Coordinates of C-alpha atoms in Angstrom, one line a residue:
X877 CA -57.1 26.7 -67.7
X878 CA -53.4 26.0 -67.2
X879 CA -52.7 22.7 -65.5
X880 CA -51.5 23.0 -61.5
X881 CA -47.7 22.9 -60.8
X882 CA -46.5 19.7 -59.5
X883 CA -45.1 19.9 -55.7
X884 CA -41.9 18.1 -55.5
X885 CA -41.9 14.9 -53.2
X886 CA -38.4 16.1 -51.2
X887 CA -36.1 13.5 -49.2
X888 CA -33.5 15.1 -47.2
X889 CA -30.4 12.8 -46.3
X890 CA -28.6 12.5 -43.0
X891 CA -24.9 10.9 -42.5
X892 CA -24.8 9.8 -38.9
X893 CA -20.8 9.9 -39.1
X894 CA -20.0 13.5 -40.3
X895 CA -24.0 14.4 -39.0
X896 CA -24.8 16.5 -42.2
X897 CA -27.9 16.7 -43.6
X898 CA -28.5 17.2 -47.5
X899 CA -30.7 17.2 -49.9
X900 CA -30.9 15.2 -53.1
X901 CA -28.3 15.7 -55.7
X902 CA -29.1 16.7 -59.0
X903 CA -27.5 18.2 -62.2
X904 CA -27.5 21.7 -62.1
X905 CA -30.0 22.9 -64.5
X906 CA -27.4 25.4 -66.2
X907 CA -23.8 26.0 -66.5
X908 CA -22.7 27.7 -64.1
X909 CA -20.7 30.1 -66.4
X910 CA -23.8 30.9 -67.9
X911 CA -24.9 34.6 -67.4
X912 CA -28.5 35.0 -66.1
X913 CA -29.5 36.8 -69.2
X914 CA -28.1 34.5 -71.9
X915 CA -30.4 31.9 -70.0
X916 CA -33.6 34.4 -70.0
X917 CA -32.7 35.9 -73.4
X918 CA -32.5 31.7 -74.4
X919 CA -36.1 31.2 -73.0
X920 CA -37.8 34.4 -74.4
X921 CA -36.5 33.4 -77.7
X922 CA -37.3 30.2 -78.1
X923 CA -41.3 31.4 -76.9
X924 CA -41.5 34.8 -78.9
X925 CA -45.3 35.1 -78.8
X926 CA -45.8 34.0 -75.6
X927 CA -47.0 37.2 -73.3
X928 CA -44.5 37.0 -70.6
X929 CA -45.9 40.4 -68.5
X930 CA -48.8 42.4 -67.8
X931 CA -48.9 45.3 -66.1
X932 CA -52.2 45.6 -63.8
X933 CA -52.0 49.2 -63.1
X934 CA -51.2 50.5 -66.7
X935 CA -52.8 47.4 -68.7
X936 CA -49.9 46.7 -71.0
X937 CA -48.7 43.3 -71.9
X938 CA -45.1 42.3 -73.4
X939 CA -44.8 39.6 -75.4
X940 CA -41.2 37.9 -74.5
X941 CA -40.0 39.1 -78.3
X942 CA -40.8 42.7 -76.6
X943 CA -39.0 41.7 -73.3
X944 CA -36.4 40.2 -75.8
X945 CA -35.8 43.2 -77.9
X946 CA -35.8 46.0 -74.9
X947 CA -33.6 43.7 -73.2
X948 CA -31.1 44.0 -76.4
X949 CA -31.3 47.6 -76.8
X950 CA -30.7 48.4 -73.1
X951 CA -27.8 46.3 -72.9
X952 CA -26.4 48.0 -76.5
X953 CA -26.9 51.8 -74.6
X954 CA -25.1 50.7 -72.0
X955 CA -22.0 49.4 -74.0
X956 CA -22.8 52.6 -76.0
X957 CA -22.3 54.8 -72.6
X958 CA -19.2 52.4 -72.2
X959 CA -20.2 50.9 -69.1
X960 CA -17.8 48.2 -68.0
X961 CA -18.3 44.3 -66.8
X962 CA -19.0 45.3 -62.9
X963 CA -20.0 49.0 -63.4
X964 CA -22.7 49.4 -60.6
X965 CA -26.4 50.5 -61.1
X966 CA -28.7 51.2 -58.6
X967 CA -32.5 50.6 -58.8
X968 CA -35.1 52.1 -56.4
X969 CA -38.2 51.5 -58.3
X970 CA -42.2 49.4 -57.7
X971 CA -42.4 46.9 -60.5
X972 CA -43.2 49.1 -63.6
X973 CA -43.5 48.1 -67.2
X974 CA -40.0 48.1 -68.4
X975 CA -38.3 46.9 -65.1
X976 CA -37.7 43.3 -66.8
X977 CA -36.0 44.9 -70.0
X978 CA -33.9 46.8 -67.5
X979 CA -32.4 44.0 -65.6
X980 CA -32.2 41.3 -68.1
X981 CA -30.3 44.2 -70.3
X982 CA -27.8 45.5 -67.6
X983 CA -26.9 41.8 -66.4
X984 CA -26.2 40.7 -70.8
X985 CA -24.0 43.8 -70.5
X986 CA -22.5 42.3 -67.2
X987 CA -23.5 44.8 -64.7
X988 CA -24.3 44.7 -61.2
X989 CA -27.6 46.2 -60.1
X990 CA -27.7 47.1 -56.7
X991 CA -31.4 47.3 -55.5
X992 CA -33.8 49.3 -52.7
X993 CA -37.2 49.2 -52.2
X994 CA -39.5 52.9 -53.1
X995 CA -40.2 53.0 -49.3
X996 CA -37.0 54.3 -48.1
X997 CA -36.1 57.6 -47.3
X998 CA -33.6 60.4 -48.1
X999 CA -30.9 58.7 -45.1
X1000 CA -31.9 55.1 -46.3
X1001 CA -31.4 55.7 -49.5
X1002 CA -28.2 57.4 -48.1
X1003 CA -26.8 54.9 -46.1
X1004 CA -27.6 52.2 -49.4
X1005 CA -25.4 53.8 -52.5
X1006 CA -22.9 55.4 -50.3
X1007 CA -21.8 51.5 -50.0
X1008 CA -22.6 50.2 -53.3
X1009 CA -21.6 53.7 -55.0
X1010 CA -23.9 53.2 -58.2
X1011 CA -22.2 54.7 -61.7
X1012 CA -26.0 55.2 -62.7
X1013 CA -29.4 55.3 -61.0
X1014 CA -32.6 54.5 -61.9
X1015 CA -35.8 55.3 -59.6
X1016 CA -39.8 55.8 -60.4
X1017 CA -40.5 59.7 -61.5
X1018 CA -42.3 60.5 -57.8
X1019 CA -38.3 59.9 -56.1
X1020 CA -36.1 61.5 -58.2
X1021 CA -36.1 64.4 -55.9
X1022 CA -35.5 62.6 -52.9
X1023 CA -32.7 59.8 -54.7
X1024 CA -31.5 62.7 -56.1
X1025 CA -30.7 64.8 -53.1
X1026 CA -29.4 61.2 -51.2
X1027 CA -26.9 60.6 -53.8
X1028 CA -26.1 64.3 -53.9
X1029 CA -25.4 64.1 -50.0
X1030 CA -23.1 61.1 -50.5
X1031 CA -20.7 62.5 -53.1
X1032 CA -22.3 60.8 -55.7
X1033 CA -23.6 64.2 -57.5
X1034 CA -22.2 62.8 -61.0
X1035 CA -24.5 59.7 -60.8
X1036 CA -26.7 60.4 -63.6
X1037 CA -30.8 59.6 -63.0
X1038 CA -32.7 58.3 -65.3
X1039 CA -36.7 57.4 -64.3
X1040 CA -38.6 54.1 -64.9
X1041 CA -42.2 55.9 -64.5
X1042 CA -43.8 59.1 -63.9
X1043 CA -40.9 60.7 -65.8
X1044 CA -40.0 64.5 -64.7
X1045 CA -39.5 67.0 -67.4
X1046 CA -35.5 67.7 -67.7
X1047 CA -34.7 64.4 -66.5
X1048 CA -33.6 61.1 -68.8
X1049 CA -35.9 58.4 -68.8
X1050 CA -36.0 54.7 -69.7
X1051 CA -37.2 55.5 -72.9
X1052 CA -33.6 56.9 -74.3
X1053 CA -32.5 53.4 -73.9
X1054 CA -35.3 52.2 -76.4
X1055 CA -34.5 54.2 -79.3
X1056 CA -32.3 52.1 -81.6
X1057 CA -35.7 50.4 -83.4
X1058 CA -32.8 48.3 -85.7
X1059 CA -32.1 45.6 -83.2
X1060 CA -32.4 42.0 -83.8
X1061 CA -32.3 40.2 -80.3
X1062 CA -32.0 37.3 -82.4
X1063 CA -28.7 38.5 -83.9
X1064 CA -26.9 39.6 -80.4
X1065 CA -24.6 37.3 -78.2
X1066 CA -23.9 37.9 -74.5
X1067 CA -20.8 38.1 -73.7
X1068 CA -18.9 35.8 -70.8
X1069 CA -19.0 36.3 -67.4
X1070 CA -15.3 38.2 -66.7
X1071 CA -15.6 36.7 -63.5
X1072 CA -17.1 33.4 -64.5
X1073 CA -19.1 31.8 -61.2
X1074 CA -17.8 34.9 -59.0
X1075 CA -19.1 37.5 -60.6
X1076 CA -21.8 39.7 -58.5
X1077 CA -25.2 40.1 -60.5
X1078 CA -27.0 41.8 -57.2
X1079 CA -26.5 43.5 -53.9
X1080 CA -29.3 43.2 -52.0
X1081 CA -29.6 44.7 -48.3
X1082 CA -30.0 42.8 -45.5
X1083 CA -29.8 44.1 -41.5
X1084 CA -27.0 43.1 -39.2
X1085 CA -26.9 42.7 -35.7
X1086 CA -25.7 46.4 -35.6
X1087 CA -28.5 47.5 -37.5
X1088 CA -26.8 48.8 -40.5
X1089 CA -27.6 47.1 -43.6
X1090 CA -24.8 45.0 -44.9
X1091 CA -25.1 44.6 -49.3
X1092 CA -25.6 40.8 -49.9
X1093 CA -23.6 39.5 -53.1
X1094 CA -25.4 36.9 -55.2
X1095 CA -23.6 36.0 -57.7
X1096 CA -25.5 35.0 -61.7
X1097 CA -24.2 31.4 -60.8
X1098 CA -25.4 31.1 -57.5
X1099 CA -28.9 32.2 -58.6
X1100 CA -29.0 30.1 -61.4
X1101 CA -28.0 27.0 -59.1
X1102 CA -30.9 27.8 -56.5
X1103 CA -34.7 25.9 -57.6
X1104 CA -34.2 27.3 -61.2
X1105 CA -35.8 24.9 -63.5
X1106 CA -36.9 25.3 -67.5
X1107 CA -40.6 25.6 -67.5
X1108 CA -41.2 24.7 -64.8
X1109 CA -44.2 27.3 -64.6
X1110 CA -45.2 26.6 -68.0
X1111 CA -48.4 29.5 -69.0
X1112 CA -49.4 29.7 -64.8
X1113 CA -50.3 33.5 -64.4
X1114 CA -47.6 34.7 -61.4
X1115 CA -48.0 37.0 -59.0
X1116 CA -45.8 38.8 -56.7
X1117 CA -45.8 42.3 -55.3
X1118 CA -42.3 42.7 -54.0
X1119 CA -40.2 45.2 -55.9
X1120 CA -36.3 43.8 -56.7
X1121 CA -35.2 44.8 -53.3
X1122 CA -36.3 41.2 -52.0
X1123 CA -35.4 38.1 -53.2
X1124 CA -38.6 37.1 -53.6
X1125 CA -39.0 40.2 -56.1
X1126 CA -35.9 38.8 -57.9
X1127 CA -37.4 34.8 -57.8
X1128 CA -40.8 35.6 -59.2
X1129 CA -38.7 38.1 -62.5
X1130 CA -35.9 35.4 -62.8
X1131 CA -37.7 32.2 -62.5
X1132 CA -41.2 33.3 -63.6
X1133 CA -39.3 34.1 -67.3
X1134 CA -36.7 31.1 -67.4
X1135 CA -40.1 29.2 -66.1
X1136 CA -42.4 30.5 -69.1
X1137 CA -44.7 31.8 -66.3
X1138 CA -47.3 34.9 -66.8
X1139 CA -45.6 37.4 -64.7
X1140 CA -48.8 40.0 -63.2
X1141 CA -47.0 42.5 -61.9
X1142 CA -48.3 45.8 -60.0
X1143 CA -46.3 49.3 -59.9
X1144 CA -47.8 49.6 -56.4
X1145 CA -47.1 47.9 -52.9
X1146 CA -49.6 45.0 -51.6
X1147 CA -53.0 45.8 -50.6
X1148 CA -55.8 43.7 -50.1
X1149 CA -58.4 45.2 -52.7
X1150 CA -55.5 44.6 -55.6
X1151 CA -54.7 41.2 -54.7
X1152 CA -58.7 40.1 -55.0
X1153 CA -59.2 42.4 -57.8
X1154 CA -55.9 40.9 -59.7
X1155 CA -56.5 36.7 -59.0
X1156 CA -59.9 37.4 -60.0
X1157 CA -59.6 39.6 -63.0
X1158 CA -56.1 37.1 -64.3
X1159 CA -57.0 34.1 -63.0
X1160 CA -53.6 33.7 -60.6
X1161 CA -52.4 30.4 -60.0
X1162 CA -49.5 31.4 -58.3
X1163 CA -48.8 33.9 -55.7
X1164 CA -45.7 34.8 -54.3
X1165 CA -45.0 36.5 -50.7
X1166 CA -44.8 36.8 -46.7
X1167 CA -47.5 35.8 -44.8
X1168 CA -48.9 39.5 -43.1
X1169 CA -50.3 39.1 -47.1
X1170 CA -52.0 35.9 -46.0
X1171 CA -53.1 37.2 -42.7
X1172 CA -54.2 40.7 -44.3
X1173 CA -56.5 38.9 -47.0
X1174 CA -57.8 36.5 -44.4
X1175 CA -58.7 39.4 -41.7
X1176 CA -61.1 41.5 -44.7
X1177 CA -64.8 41.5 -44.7
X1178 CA -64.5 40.7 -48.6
X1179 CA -63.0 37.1 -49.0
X1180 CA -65.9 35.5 -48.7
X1181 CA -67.5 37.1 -51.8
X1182 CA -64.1 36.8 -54.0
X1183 CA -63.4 33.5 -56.6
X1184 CA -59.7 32.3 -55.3
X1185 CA -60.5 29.1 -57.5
X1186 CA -57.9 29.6 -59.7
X1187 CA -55.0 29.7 -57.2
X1188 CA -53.0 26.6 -57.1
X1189 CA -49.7 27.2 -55.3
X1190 CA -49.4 30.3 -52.5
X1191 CA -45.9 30.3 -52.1
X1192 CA -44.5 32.1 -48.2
X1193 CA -42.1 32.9 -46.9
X1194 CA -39.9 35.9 -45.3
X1195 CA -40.8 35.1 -41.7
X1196 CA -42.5 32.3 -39.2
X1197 CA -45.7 30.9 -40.9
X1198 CA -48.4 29.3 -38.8
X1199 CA -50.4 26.5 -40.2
X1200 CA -53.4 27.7 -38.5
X1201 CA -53.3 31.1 -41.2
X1202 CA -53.3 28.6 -43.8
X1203 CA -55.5 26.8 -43.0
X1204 CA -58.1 29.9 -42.8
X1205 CA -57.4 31.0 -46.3
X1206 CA -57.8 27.3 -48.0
X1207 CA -60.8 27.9 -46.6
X1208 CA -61.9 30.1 -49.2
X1209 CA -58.7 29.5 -51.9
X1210 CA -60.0 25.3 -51.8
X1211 CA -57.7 24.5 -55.0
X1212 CA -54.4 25.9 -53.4
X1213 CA -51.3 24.5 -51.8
X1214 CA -49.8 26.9 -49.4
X1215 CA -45.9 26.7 -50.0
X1216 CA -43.5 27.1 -46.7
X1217 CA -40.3 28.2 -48.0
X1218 CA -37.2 29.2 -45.7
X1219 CA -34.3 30.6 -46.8
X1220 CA -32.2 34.0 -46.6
X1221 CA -30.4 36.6 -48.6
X1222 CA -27.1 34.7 -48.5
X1223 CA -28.1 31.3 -48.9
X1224 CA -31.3 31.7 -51.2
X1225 CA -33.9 28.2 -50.6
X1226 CA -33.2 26.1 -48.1
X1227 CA -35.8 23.9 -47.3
X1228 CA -39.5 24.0 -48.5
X1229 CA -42.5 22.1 -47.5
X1230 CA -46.6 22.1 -48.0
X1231 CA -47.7 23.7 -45.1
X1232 CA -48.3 21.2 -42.1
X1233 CA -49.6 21.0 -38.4
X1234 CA -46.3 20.9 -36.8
X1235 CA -44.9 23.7 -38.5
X1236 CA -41.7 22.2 -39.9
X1237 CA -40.0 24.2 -42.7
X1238 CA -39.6 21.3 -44.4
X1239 CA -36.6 18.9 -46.4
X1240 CA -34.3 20.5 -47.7
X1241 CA -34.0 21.3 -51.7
X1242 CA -31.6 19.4 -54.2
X1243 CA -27.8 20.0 -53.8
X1244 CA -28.2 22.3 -50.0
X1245 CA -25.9 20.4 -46.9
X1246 CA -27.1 21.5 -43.7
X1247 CA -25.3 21.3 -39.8
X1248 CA -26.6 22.1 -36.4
X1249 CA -23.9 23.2 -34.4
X1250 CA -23.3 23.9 -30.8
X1251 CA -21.9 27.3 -29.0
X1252 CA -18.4 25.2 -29.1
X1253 CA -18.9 24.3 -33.0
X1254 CA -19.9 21.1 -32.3
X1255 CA -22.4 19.5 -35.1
X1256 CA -25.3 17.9 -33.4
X1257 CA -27.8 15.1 -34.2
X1258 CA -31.1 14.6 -34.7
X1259 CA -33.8 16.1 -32.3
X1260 CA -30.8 18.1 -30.9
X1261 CA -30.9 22.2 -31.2
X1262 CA -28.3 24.6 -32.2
X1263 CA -27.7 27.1 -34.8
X1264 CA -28.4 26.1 -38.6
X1265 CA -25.3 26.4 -41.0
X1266 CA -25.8 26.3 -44.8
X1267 CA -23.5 24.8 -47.3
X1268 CA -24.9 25.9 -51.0
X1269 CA -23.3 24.2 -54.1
X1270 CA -21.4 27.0 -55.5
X1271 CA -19.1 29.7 -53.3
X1272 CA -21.0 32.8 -51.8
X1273 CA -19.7 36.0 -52.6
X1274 CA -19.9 37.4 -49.3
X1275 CA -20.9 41.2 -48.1
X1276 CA -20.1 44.0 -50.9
X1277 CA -16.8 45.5 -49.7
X1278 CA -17.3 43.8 -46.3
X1279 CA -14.4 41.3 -46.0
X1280 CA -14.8 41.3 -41.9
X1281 CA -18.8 41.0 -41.9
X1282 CA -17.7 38.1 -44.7
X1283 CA -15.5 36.3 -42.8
X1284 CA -18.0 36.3 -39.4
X1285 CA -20.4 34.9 -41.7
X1286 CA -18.8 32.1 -43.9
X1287 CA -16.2 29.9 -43.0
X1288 CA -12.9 28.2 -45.2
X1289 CA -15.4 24.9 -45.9
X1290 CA -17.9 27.1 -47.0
X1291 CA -20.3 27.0 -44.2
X1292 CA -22.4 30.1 -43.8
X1293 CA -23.9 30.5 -40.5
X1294 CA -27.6 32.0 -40.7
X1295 CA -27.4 33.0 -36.7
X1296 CA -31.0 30.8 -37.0
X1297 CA -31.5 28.2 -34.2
X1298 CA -33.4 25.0 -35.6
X1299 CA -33.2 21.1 -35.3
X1300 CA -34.2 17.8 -37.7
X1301 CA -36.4 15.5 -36.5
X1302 CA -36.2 11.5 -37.1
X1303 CA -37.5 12.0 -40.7
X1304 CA -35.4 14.9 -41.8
X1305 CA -37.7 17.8 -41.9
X1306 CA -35.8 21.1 -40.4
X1307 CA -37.8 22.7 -37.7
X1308 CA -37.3 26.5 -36.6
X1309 CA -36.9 27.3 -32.8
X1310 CA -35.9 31.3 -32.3
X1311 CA -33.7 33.5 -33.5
X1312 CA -30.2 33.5 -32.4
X1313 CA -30.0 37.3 -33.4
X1314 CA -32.6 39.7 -32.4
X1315 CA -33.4 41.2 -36.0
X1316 CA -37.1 40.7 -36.2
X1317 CA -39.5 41.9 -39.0
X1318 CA -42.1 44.7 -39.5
X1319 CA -44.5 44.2 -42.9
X1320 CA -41.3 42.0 -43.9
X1321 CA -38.7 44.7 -43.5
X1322 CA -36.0 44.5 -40.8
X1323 CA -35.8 46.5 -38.0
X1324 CA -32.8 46.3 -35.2
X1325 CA -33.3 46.6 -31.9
X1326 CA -30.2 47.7 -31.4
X1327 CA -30.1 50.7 -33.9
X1328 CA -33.7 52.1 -32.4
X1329 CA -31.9 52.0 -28.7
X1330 CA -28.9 53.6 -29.6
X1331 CA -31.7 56.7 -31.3
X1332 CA -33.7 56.6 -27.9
X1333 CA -30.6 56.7 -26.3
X1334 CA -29.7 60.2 -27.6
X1335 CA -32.6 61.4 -25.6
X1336 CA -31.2 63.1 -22.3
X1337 CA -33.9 61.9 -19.9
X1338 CA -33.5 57.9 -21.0
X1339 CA -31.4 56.5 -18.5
X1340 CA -31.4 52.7 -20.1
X1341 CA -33.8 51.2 -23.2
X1342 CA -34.2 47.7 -24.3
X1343 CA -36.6 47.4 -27.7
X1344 CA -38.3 44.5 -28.3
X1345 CA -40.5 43.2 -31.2
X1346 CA -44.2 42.3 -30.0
X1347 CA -45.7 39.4 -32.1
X1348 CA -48.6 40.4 -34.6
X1349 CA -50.3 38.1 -36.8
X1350 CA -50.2 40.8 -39.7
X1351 CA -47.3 42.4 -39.3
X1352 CA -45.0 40.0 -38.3
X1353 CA -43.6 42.1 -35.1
X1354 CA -43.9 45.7 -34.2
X1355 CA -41.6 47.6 -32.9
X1356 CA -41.7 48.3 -28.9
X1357 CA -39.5 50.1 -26.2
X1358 CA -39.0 49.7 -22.1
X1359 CA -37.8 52.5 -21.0
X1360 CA -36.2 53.4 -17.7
X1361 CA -35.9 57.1 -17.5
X1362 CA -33.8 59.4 -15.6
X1363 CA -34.4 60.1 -12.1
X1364 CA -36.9 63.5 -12.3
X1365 CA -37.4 62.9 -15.7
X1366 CA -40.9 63.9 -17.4
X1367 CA -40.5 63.0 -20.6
X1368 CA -43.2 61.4 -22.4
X1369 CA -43.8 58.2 -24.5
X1370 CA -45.4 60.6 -27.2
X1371 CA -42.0 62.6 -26.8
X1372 CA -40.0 59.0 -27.3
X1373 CA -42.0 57.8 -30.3
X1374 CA -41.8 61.1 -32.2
X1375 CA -37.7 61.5 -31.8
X1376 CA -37.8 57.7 -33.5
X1377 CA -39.9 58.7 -36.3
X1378 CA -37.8 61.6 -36.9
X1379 CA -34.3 59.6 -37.0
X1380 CA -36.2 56.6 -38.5
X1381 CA -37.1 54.2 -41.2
X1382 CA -41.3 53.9 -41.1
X1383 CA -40.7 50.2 -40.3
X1384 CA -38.8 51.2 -36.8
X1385 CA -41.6 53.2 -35.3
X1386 CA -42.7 52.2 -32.1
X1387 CA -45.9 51.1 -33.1
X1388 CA -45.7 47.9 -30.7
X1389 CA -45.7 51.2 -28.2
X1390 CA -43.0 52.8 -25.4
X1391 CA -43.2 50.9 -21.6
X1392 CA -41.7 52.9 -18.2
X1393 CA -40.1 50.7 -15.7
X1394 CA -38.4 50.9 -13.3
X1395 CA -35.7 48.0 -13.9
X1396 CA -35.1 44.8 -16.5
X1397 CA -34.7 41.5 -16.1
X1398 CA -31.3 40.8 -15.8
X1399 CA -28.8 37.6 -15.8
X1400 CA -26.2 37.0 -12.9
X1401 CA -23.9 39.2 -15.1
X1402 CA -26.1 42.1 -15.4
X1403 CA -27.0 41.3 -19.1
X1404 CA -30.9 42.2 -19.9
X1405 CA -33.0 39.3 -20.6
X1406 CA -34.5 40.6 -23.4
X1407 CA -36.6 37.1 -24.0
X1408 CA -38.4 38.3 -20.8
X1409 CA -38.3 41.8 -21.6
X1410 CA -40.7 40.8 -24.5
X1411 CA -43.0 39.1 -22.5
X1412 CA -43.4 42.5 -20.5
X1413 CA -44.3 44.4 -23.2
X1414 CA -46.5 41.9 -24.6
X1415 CA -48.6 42.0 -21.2
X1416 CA -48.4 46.0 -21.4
X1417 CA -49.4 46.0 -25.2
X1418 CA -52.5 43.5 -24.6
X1419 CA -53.6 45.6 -21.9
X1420 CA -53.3 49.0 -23.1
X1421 CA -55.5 47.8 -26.5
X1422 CA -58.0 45.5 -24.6
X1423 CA -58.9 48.9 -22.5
X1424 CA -59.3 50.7 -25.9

């Protein structure tokens, strides 16, 4: 048995004068020139035999010489196909057996890979590449048809498709990419970074207060400079189920190789039945995720009769974590720590803790500064709230082709404001208080409230409609609408849900449910209180399901 990871005693610093908190400094563990593969291709080299992935659906396991030698070959087809340093990829695709090669061989041929998660449909995937504009796609076998008729519909019909699973007859795979059997990863070099610390290896998506997704940059340098460390999961069996469209996705593929980890990955979304089946059957010790996966595995009639033992470290994050869930599943996981991590898109970790009755989020990780500020911009002390502002060591490349959105978000000293409201206590642990936007999460995706009241809106009989999320201790928040409707009107909340599931994402149904009243709460300036409206809705939602 592998020993357990060692949980890092953090101490977060706080100069009264300037009133910045920060976290230790350290030596960054890599150059920051360094690419992201020459690091992995480093590790998986210098460990050949170790087995580095298995697969739970399909059974196969790679050895990091097998991870080492795909990676070589794909980045060699793609200098083949003359891709250039920048060329964009997209990647729509569950975590699959040759995902890893994939990556790690685009980035060594200094690509960016612009990721989505399977779940989306025809207009997300849409709305995605007509941004990012990918000069190839990949995507599982059972989307081509609807990736393909997306890119179609946004002028990209010469992006050539090529699948990572369930391949379709006609259609390039993967495979194509393995066929040169004469490399010698040991043999190949990567090439610098034409960009050196500024050059993009990601977009991921994130929501904006708008509701339309805005592509997040991270750069190979930033990752790198974010909680990377050398073996620091030396032989602990890993798992995570999010694809590459979350950061967490990207952690567990980056870090669980550089980290000598066991990566257990599964081709298929969370569900409760895999996660027992797979700590049992590979003796996890390390899980990766949001908590609905906590709450989920706490709330089935099985745990009781399933060995957690082996779990050492839960790691969550993603959205608000409640001691209290912990708590219930160290019940029955007795050996593990449960890991509160908070964090975001642009500013990768922030702060981290073990979880803890009051909830804090924790110190915050080596090299991060940290400011509350005021509405005027004024930074505030301790015990004081006000929005949370994030200085990281290296620059942030800002929202892909999104200089305005950029500029809103990250200022000349390199402050990036999350739009998070938080304070320190006396000891420096950061504490979360609300959002300062309304962007909430369903099952870890965002949803706007915004973008589902400007679709209800289109709807003749809705006179005004403020959407809300409801609090769930699975879900995170679902979805819910008031509605004040037209004078006359007889429409329907059937008629309401169904026009939103027509125009959108699965994550924006109304499944928090649609409310009639007759007015909002407003302010003195007419402005709807949507803090109260919330409260309505949560009233209305308890009532409606305590009668059912």
């Amino acid at each position: 048995m592998s020993d357990p990871i060692e949980i890092p005693a953090r101490k977060t610093l706080y100069d009264p004068e300037t009133k910045i908190w920060s976290g230790e400094k350290s030596e960054l563990a890599f150059n920051p020139e360094d690419s992201i593969a020459s690091v992995v291709l480093k590790k998986l080299l210098e460990n050949p035999e170790h087995i580095g992935q298995v697969c739970y659906q399909s059974g196969n396991e790679l050895t990091n010489l097998e991870i080492a030698k795909r990676t070589v070959q794909v980045a060699k087809y793609f200098e083949k196909l003359q891709f250039q340093q920048s060329d964009m990829i997209g990647l729509c695709a569950g975590n699959t057996d040759y995902i890893a090669p994939l990556v790690f061989g685009a980035l060594a041929a200094g690509l960016c890979i612009s990721t989505l998660d399977p779940s989306f449909d025809k207009a997300g995937i849409k709305h995605v590449y007509s941004l990012t504009k990918p000069r190839m796609m990949f995507c599982d076998g059972d989307l081509y048809e609807r990736v393909r008729e997306a890119l179609d519909e946004c002028d990209l019909g010469a992006t050539k498709i090529y699948t990572m699973s369930n391949h379709v007859e006609g259609v390039p795979s993967i495979m194509e990419f393995f066929e040169d059997e004469s490399v010698n990863p040991n043999d190949y070099r990567v090439q610098p970074l034409k960009d050196g610390v500024h050059q993009t290896a990601f977009i991921v998506c994130t929501s904006g207060t708008t509701g339309l997704p805005k592509g997040v940059c991270i750069s190979h340098a930033c990752f790198l400079s974010m909680n990377m460390s050398e073996n620091g999961f030396k032989d602990q069996n890993f798992l995570c189920f999010s694809t590459l469209y979350w950061v967490s996705g990207l952690f567990t593929l980056i870090q669980g190789t550089i980290g000598c980890a066991r990566r257990i990955i599964s081709s298929k979304a969370f569900n409760v039945e895999d996660f027992f089946n797979i700590v049992e059957r590979y003796k996890v010790n390390m899980t990766m995720g949001p908590p609905s996966q906590i709450a989920l595995a706490v709330s089935s009639d099985k745990i009781g009769s399933v060995d957690l033992s082996s779990l050492t470290a839960c790691m969550i994050g993603g959205s608000a974590v409640s001691h209290s869930l912990t708590e219930k599943f160290r019940k029955y996981a007795t050996n593990a720590w449960c890991l509160v991590g908070y964090g975001s898109s642009e500013t990768s970790g922030i702060a981290a803790t073990a979880s803890v009755p009051s909830n804090a989020v924790g110190k915050l990780v080596d090299n991060v500064e940290v400011k509350i500020i005021d509405d005027e911009g004024n930074a505030l002390g301790p015990q004081e709230s006000g929005e949370i502002c994030v200085r990281t060591p290296l620059p942030w490349a800002g929202y892909f082709g999104n200089p305005t959105a950029t500029k809103e978000k990250y200022d000349s000293e390199r402050w990036i404001y999350t739009g998070d409201v938080g304070y320190f206590n006396e000891e420096g642990e950061l504490f979360l208080v609300d959002r300062k936007c309304d962007i909430r999460k369903y099952n870890n995706f965002h949803f706007s409230p915004t973008d589902i009241e400007n679709v209800i809106s289109e709807l003749p009989q809705v006179a005004d409609v403020c959407v809300v999320g409801i609090p769930h201790s699975v879900h995170g928040f679902l979805p819910a609408a008031c509605v004040i409707k037209r004078a006359n009107s007889d429409i329907k909340e059937s008629e309401i849900y169904q026009h939103v599931v027509e125009r959108m994402q699965d994550f924006e149904y109304l499944r928090g449910g649609v409310y009639f009243v007759d007015d909002f709460p407003q302010t003195a300036s007419g402005k709807t209180i949507r803090r109260k409206v919330t409260e309505m809705c949560e009233r209305l939602w308890n009532e409606k399901n305590a009668t059912n």
